[in-house]
Amino acid sequence: MKKKLLNSMRVLLVAALLGGASSAWADDVYEPVYTRAAVSAWTEDDLTEWGGDTNLTIDENYGLYFNTTKPSAAYSATKSFSIAKNAKVKYEVTWYTGNSTGRTSNYEYIKFGDKVIIGYNSNYHFYLSLTGACDMTVDLTDQLKTPGSSNITIIFNTATKTVENFTFRGKDITSNVSGALEGAFNSVTFGLQRGGGTSNWAYPNGLQTITVSQAEQTVTIANYTINYKLGDDVVKTVSSSSSVDALITAETAIDGEGDFADKHYLITAEEAPSMTLVDGTNVLNVPVRAPYTATLTIKTTIGDEEQTPVVKTLTETDTKVCSWSYAYPLYVKGGDVYYKADNSETFGEGGTFTDGQTITKSVSYSTVDNDVVYFYDQATEGTTYTYTNGANSNVSAQNARGGSTLRGIGLIELNAGNYEFITYFTARNGRGLGIRNNDDATDPIVILTTDKNDAATQGLRSANFTLNATTSLVINGANSSDSKTNQSEDFDYIIIKKLPTSIEVNMSDAGWATLYTPYALDFTTQPGITAYTAAVADGKVTLTKVDNVPANTGVVLKGDGPSFYQINVAASSETAKGDLLGSATDATAFDAYADNTLYMLKKVGEKAQFVPVTGGEIAAGKAYLKVANATTARNLDVTFADEATGIESVKSEEIKVKSEVYNLKGQRVSEPTKGLYIVNGKKIAIK
């Protein structure tokens, strides 16, 4: 009698039933093949039978397990079982997993047969793979966060090469394993896939219990042939066998063979054709076609020069998706000058194509940035438009300290001077990125880091540094102690800009000004001008004198005008920022605000005040105040934090002979008369 396997999933068995011998349709009856039904059942012989390395152990609590502290390599143990032809084989396992694997690319795993793997990694999730490798794609659980036992039952039908039942931790996951699987189904393997360094964990990973059983079944095997046809030509033939009533489905994409080798084809039907095998001849003819293609041409202009176009052939995917994308880098180099793409926020575009279509796109690099001395794009090509060149990645870290070749990205030599180190972090894993002296593997010259708990550390980050001599540099994953890091934080690109040695400040005859600068500034070397941060509270603005100003900071300036001052650029400054806002590169437009919250500095009579504005714009490099919930449109008076007027009054004879006296233009004065002067670094009014 023939059993209809796929429809009824039952077998015809001849068995001795309770109460008498008879032939009948019955549920599958499984006979034990191998069992370790309790933790105590494991013996020393199992260590040899399972073939694990010297770390494989037997324990009264965990059974057969690995417990390697901080493993430096992958490990595994496996055993094959004697299964009858065409039988169903059932595995019932209690699998014990540890607390952490150090990183997501490390998997504690258990593997059934050649293809089905459940893995567990450092984000405390279980994953499923059907490829025979730990390329986990299906997330099976929410966070577990504790070591523990997982009960697993899986039934393979070796005749149909399908999974009939699959439960994991009490949940039916059979639907995740649809269709036939290739390979054998007669083994169990458990161990660790190591993708990188692990944390210092030592938790059991192995089998507490296992029972392997089989249900023999009588089946009729039928041969079948699938012909993949391009018109009248057969480009590939597949011949095999399976049980009668098995559903055989064609592949949706195939590579040709014979005269059609090195060519790829897709089925023409919307869904893959199939056939149910019968006892006799089984032939399935499947029409195929070549994938659709199109041509993408990218034209790039650097400055006024057109570059050689990039021409790409676009090809339809195996799932019949006809899409294209192109992402470009933020900076390119033309001669000795770096050019920036016109669009610096979205690095490319994409769309769909039709068969034979020609697509032409253009990108221009026309914004010259002479300050850029180095640009590094972390990836050569990708498709994510928010990343320059379409992708992101990381670099190796500097594990060794001193006396070894530095790892990471080697740089050209940079001359002495002040520089800005800029990167765009695409993650915040608590790792860093630093610049080191290529001849000195000690702590970084400058380091940028992220904080797992602070989203603000993701995105654009920068810091300034100083080189006192021409230096060969390297960029790598940074650590500032003896602790090791295996790689840098994930990032998109790196920019190094040369900072100017000084900037020029133009003081009008009003004697007051605001400044918003992208550079850290040092006011200690230029007499005649004073910088203040501004804080607004209770309807007034308090100015606090500062000698050093951080980058991207607004300040109020007081000096003698009209005059020009050269202010030295500093590598960095730790001075706190005030409330002044602004833009270093673009004019700031003001819309009409009903609550008059925006204020600009103006000279009103003989004193400076912040005056409300309701429209217009403030020039780039200037600063303004934004006062929340201001209800009246009145001027805000200026006071000084440490002095009533900011100016000390004395008589000329009170100035000592050895005092250093300068006028507000910075010129040395030997015999000062009535007026304002800088005396020993202080602003003095001589009566």
Coordinates of C-alpha atoms in Angstrom, one line a residue, residues 287-639:
P287 CA 10.5 28.9 -19.5
V288 CA 13.4 31.3 -18.6
R289 CA 14.7 34.6 -19.9
A290 CA 17.8 36.7 -19.6
P291 CA 17.8 39.3 -16.8
Y292 CA 16.8 42.8 -17.8
T293 CA 19.7 45.2 -18.2
A294 CA 20.3 49.0 -18.5
T295 CA 23.2 51.4 -18.7
L296 CA 24.0 53.9 -16.1
T297 CA 26.4 56.8 -16.9
I298 CA 27.8 59.1 -14.2
K299 CA 29.3 62.4 -15.4
T300 CA 31.5 64.1 -12.8
T301 CA 32.8 67.7 -13.0
I302 CA 35.6 68.9 -10.8
G303 CA 35.8 72.6 -10.8
D304 CA 35.5 73.4 -14.5
E305 CA 37.0 70.1 -15.7
E306 CA 34.8 67.2 -16.9
Q307 CA 36.1 63.8 -15.8
T308 CA 36.0 60.6 -17.8
P309 CA 32.4 59.3 -17.3
V310 CA 31.8 56.2 -15.2
V311 CA 29.7 53.6 -17.1
K312 CA 28.0 50.8 -15.3
T313 CA 25.7 47.9 -16.5
L314 CA 22.6 47.5 -14.4
T315 CA 21.2 44.0 -14.0
E316 CA 17.9 42.8 -12.7
T317 CA 18.2 40.8 -9.5
D318 CA 17.2 37.1 -9.0
T319 CA 14.0 38.4 -7.3
K320 CA 13.2 40.5 -10.4
V321 CA 14.1 43.9 -8.8
C322 CA 15.2 46.4 -11.4
S323 CA 16.8 49.2 -9.3
W324 CA 19.9 51.3 -9.5
S325 CA 21.7 53.5 -7.1
Y326 CA 24.8 55.7 -7.1
A327 CA 26.6 57.3 -4.1
Y328 CA 29.6 59.6 -4.4
P329 CA 32.2 60.9 -2.0
L330 CA 32.0 64.1 -0.1
Y331 CA 35.4 65.4 -1.3
V332 CA 37.6 64.7 -4.3
K333 CA 41.1 66.1 -5.0
G334 CA 41.9 68.2 -8.1
G335 CA 45.5 69.1 -8.3
D336 CA 46.5 70.3 -4.8
V337 CA 43.0 71.5 -3.9
Y338 CA 40.1 69.6 -2.4
Y339 CA 36.7 70.1 -4.0
K340 CA 33.4 69.5 -2.1
A341 CA 30.3 68.1 -3.7
D342 CA 27.5 70.7 -4.2
N343 CA 25.1 68.5 -2.2
S344 CA 26.8 67.6 1.1
E345 CA 23.7 66.0 2.8
T346 CA 22.6 63.3 0.4
F347 CA 25.5 61.7 -1.3
G348 CA 23.7 60.3 -4.4
E349 CA 20.4 59.0 -5.8
G350 CA 18.7 56.0 -7.2
G351 CA 15.6 54.6 -9.0
T352 CA 14.3 51.8 -11.2
F353 CA 15.1 50.9 -14.8
T354 CA 13.5 49.2 -17.7
D355 CA 15.1 46.7 -20.0
G356 CA 17.6 48.5 -22.4
Q357 CA 17.2 51.9 -20.7
T358 CA 20.1 54.4 -20.7
I359 CA 20.3 56.5 -17.5
T360 CA 22.7 59.5 -17.3
K361 CA 23.4 61.4 -14.0
S362 CA 25.8 64.1 -13.1
V363 CA 27.6 65.3 -10.0
S364 CA 29.6 68.5 -9.7
Y365 CA 32.4 69.4 -7.3
S366 CA 32.5 73.1 -7.4
T367 CA 33.0 74.3 -3.8
V368 CA 36.7 74.6 -3.3
D369 CA 37.9 74.0 0.3
N370 CA 41.5 75.0 0.5
D371 CA 41.7 74.3 4.2
V372 CA 41.3 70.5 3.7
V373 CA 44.6 68.8 3.7
Y374 CA 43.4 65.2 3.9
F375 CA 40.2 63.3 3.2
Y376 CA 39.5 59.6 3.7
D377 CA 36.4 57.7 2.6
Q378 CA 35.9 54.6 4.7
A379 CA 34.2 52.6 1.9
T380 CA 34.9 52.5 -1.8
E381 CA 31.3 52.0 -2.9
G382 CA 27.8 51.5 -1.4
T383 CA 24.2 52.5 -1.7
T384 CA 23.2 54.4 1.4
Y385 CA 22.9 58.0 0.3
T386 CA 23.4 59.4 3.8
Y387 CA 27.0 58.1 3.7
T388 CA 29.6 59.5 1.5
N389 CA 30.4 56.9 -1.1
G390 CA 27.4 55.1 0.1
A391 CA 28.8 52.9 3.0
N392 CA 30.6 53.0 6.3
S393 CA 32.9 50.7 8.2
N394 CA 35.8 50.7 10.7
V395 CA 39.5 50.3 11.0
S396 CA 41.8 48.2 13.1
A397 CA 42.8 49.4 16.5
Q398 CA 46.3 49.9 18.0
N399 CA 46.6 46.9 20.3
A400 CA 50.3 47.1 20.8
R401 CA 51.9 50.1 22.6
G402 CA 55.4 51.1 21.4
G403 CA 58.0 49.3 19.4
S404 CA 55.7 47.9 16.7
T405 CA 54.3 48.9 13.4
L406 CA 51.2 51.0 13.8
R407 CA 47.9 49.6 12.4
G408 CA 45.2 51.6 10.6
I409 CA 45.2 54.3 7.9
G410 CA 48.6 55.7 7.0
L411 CA 48.7 59.4 6.3
I412 CA 50.9 61.7 4.3
E413 CA 53.2 63.9 6.3
L414 CA 51.7 67.1 7.8
N415 CA 53.7 70.2 8.5
A416 CA 53.8 72.0 11.8
G417 CA 50.7 73.9 12.6
N418 CA 47.2 73.7 14.0
Y419 CA 44.7 71.2 12.5
E420 CA 41.1 70.1 12.9
F421 CA 40.3 66.4 13.0
I422 CA 36.8 65.7 11.8
T423 CA 34.9 62.4 11.4
Y424 CA 31.3 61.3 11.0
F425 CA 30.5 58.4 13.5
T426 CA 27.7 56.1 12.3
A427 CA 27.4 54.3 15.6
R428 CA 28.1 54.8 19.3
N429 CA 29.6 51.6 20.7
G430 CA 31.9 53.3 23.2
R431 CA 34.9 53.0 20.9
G432 CA 37.1 55.8 19.5
L433 CA 39.1 57.0 16.5
G434 CA 42.5 58.6 17.0
I435 CA 45.5 60.1 15.3
R436 CA 49.0 58.9 16.3
N437 CA 52.6 59.7 15.4
N438 CA 53.6 57.0 13.0
D439 CA 57.0 56.8 14.7
D440 CA 55.7 56.7 18.2
A441 CA 53.1 54.1 19.2
T442 CA 52.0 55.8 22.4
D443 CA 48.8 57.6 23.2
P444 CA 46.9 59.4 20.4
I445 CA 47.8 62.9 19.5
V446 CA 44.0 63.5 19.3
I447 CA 41.1 61.2 19.9
L448 CA 37.4 61.3 19.1
T449 CA 35.1 58.9 21.1
T450 CA 31.5 57.8 21.4
D451 CA 29.3 57.0 24.4
K452 CA 26.9 54.1 24.3
N453 CA 24.5 56.1 26.4
D454 CA 24.8 59.5 24.7
A455 CA 23.3 59.9 21.2
A456 CA 25.1 63.2 20.9
T457 CA 28.4 61.4 20.4
Q458 CA 27.1 59.9 17.2
G459 CA 27.3 62.0 14.0
L460 CA 29.8 64.7 13.2
R461 CA 32.6 65.0 15.7
S462 CA 35.7 67.1 15.7
A463 CA 38.7 68.1 17.8
N464 CA 41.8 70.3 17.1
F465 CA 45.4 69.3 17.5
T466 CA 48.8 70.9 17.1
L467 CA 52.0 69.6 15.4
N468 CA 55.2 71.2 16.4
A469 CA 57.2 69.7 13.5
T470 CA 56.5 67.9 10.3
T471 CA 55.0 64.5 11.4
S472 CA 54.0 61.3 9.7
L473 CA 50.7 60.2 11.1
V474 CA 48.4 57.2 11.2
I475 CA 44.7 56.9 12.1
N476 CA 43.3 53.9 14.0
G477 CA 41.1 52.7 16.7
A478 CA 42.1 54.6 19.7
N479 CA 42.8 53.7 23.3
S480 CA 44.5 56.0 25.8
S481 CA 45.5 53.3 28.3
D482 CA 47.0 49.8 28.4
S483 CA 43.6 48.3 27.6
K484 CA 43.1 47.0 24.1
T485 CA 40.5 47.7 21.5
N486 CA 40.0 45.5 18.5
Q487 CA 38.6 48.1 16.1
S488 CA 37.6 51.7 15.8
E489 CA 34.1 53.0 16.1
D490 CA 32.1 52.7 12.9
F491 CA 32.5 55.9 10.8
D492 CA 31.8 57.3 7.4
Y493 CA 34.6 59.6 6.5
I494 CA 37.6 61.5 7.9
I495 CA 38.6 65.1 7.2
I496 CA 41.7 67.0 8.4
K497 CA 41.7 70.7 7.9
K498 CA 44.6 73.1 8.3
L499 CA 43.7 75.9 10.7
P500 CA 44.9 79.5 9.9
T501 CA 47.5 80.9 12.2
S502 CA 45.4 84.0 12.9
I503 CA 42.2 85.7 11.8
E504 CA 41.6 89.4 11.2
V505 CA 38.9 91.2 13.3
N506 CA 37.6 94.5 12.0
M507 CA 36.5 96.8 14.9
S508 CA 34.3 99.7 13.8
D509 CA 34.4 103.1 15.3
A510 CA 31.6 102.0 17.6
G511 CA 34.2 100.1 19.7
W512 CA 31.9 97.1 20.0
A513 CA 31.4 94.0 17.9
T514 CA 30.3 90.4 18.0
L515 CA 32.2 87.4 16.6
Y516 CA 31.3 83.8 15.8
T517 CA 34.3 81.8 14.7
P518 CA 34.9 78.2 13.6
Y519 CA 38.3 78.4 15.3
A520 CA 39.5 78.5 18.8
L521 CA 41.2 81.9 19.5
D522 CA 43.8 83.2 21.8
F523 CA 43.3 86.9 22.8
T524 CA 46.2 87.0 25.2
T525 CA 48.7 88.0 22.6
Q526 CA 46.8 91.0 21.1
P527 CA 46.4 94.0 23.4
G528 CA 43.7 96.6 22.7
I529 CA 40.9 94.1 22.2
T530 CA 38.9 92.1 24.8
A531 CA 36.6 89.1 24.3
Y532 CA 33.6 88.3 26.5
T533 CA 31.1 85.5 26.6
A534 CA 27.5 86.6 27.1
A535 CA 24.9 85.1 29.4
V536 CA 21.4 86.5 29.5
A537 CA 19.1 86.4 32.6
D538 CA 16.5 88.6 34.2
G539 CA 16.4 91.0 31.3
K540 CA 20.1 91.8 31.2
V541 CA 23.2 90.5 29.5
T542 CA 26.3 89.8 31.7
L543 CA 29.6 89.8 29.9
T544 CA 32.5 87.6 31.2
K545 CA 36.0 88.3 30.0
V546 CA 37.8 85.4 28.4
D547 CA 41.3 85.1 27.1
N548 CA 40.7 82.0 25.0
V549 CA 37.6 81.3 22.9
P550 CA 36.5 77.8 21.9
A551 CA 35.7 77.0 18.2
N552 CA 32.2 77.7 17.1
T553 CA 31.5 80.1 19.9
G554 CA 29.9 83.6 19.9
V555 CA 31.6 86.4 21.8
V556 CA 31.3 90.1 22.3
L557 CA 34.4 92.2 21.5
K558 CA 35.4 95.6 22.9
G559 CA 38.2 97.7 21.5
D560 CA 39.3 100.9 20.0
G561 CA 37.9 101.5 16.5
P562 CA 38.1 101.8 13.7
S563 CA 41.0 99.3 13.7
F564 CA 42.0 95.8 12.5
Y565 CA 43.3 93.2 15.0
Q566 CA 45.1 89.9 14.2
I567 CA 43.9 87.3 16.7
N568 CA 45.9 84.1 17.0
V569 CA 44.2 80.8 16.3
A570 CA 44.6 78.2 19.1
A571 CA 44.6 74.4 18.8
S572 CA 41.8 74.2 21.4
S573 CA 40.2 76.0 24.4
E574 CA 38.4 74.7 27.4
T575 CA 36.7 78.0 28.1
A576 CA 32.9 77.6 28.7
K577 CA 30.6 78.9 26.0
G578 CA 28.0 81.5 26.6
D579 CA 24.6 82.1 25.1
L580 CA 25.6 83.8 21.9
L581 CA 24.6 82.0 18.7
G582 CA 25.7 82.4 15.2
S583 CA 27.0 80.8 12.0
A584 CA 30.6 80.9 10.9
T585 CA 29.9 80.4 7.2
D586 CA 26.4 81.5 6.3
A587 CA 24.3 84.6 7.0
T588 CA 21.5 84.0 9.5
A589 CA 18.0 85.1 8.4
F590 CA 15.6 86.5 10.9
D591 CA 11.8 86.0 10.4
A592 CA 9.3 88.2 12.3
Y593 CA 9.0 86.8 15.8
A594 CA 6.0 88.0 17.8
D595 CA 7.8 87.5 21.1
N596 CA 10.9 89.4 20.0
T597 CA 13.3 86.7 21.1
L598 CA 16.2 87.5 18.8
Y599 CA 18.6 90.2 19.8
M600 CA 21.6 91.8 18.0
L601 CA 24.4 94.0 19.6
K602 CA 24.2 97.7 18.8
K603 CA 25.8 100.8 20.2
V604 CA 22.9 103.0 21.7
G605 CA 24.3 106.4 22.6
E606 CA 27.5 105.8 24.5
K607 CA 26.8 102.3 25.6
A608 CA 26.2 98.9 24.0
Q609 CA 22.8 97.1 24.2
F610 CA 21.2 94.1 22.7
V611 CA 18.4 95.3 20.6
P612 CA 15.4 93.1 19.5
V613 CA 15.1 92.4 15.8
T614 CA 12.1 91.1 13.9
G615 CA 13.5 90.6 10.4
G616 CA 16.5 90.7 8.1
E617 CA 19.7 88.8 8.6
I618 CA 23.0 88.8 10.4
A619 CA 26.2 88.4 8.5
A620 CA 28.2 85.2 8.7
G621 CA 30.8 85.4 11.5
K622 CA 28.6 87.6 13.7
A623 CA 26.7 86.5 16.8
Y624 CA 23.2 87.1 18.3
L625 CA 21.1 86.2 21.3
K626 CA 18.0 84.2 21.4
V627 CA 16.0 84.9 24.6
A628 CA 13.1 82.5 25.3
N629 CA 9.7 83.9 26.3
A630 CA 10.7 87.5 26.0
T631 CA 7.4 89.4 26.3
T632 CA 8.4 93.0 25.7
A633 CA 10.4 94.5 22.9
R634 CA 12.9 96.4 25.0
N635 CA 16.7 96.7 24.8
L636 CA 18.8 94.5 27.1
D637 CA 21.5 96.3 29.0
V638 CA 25.1 95.0 29.2
T639 CA 26.9 94.6 32.5

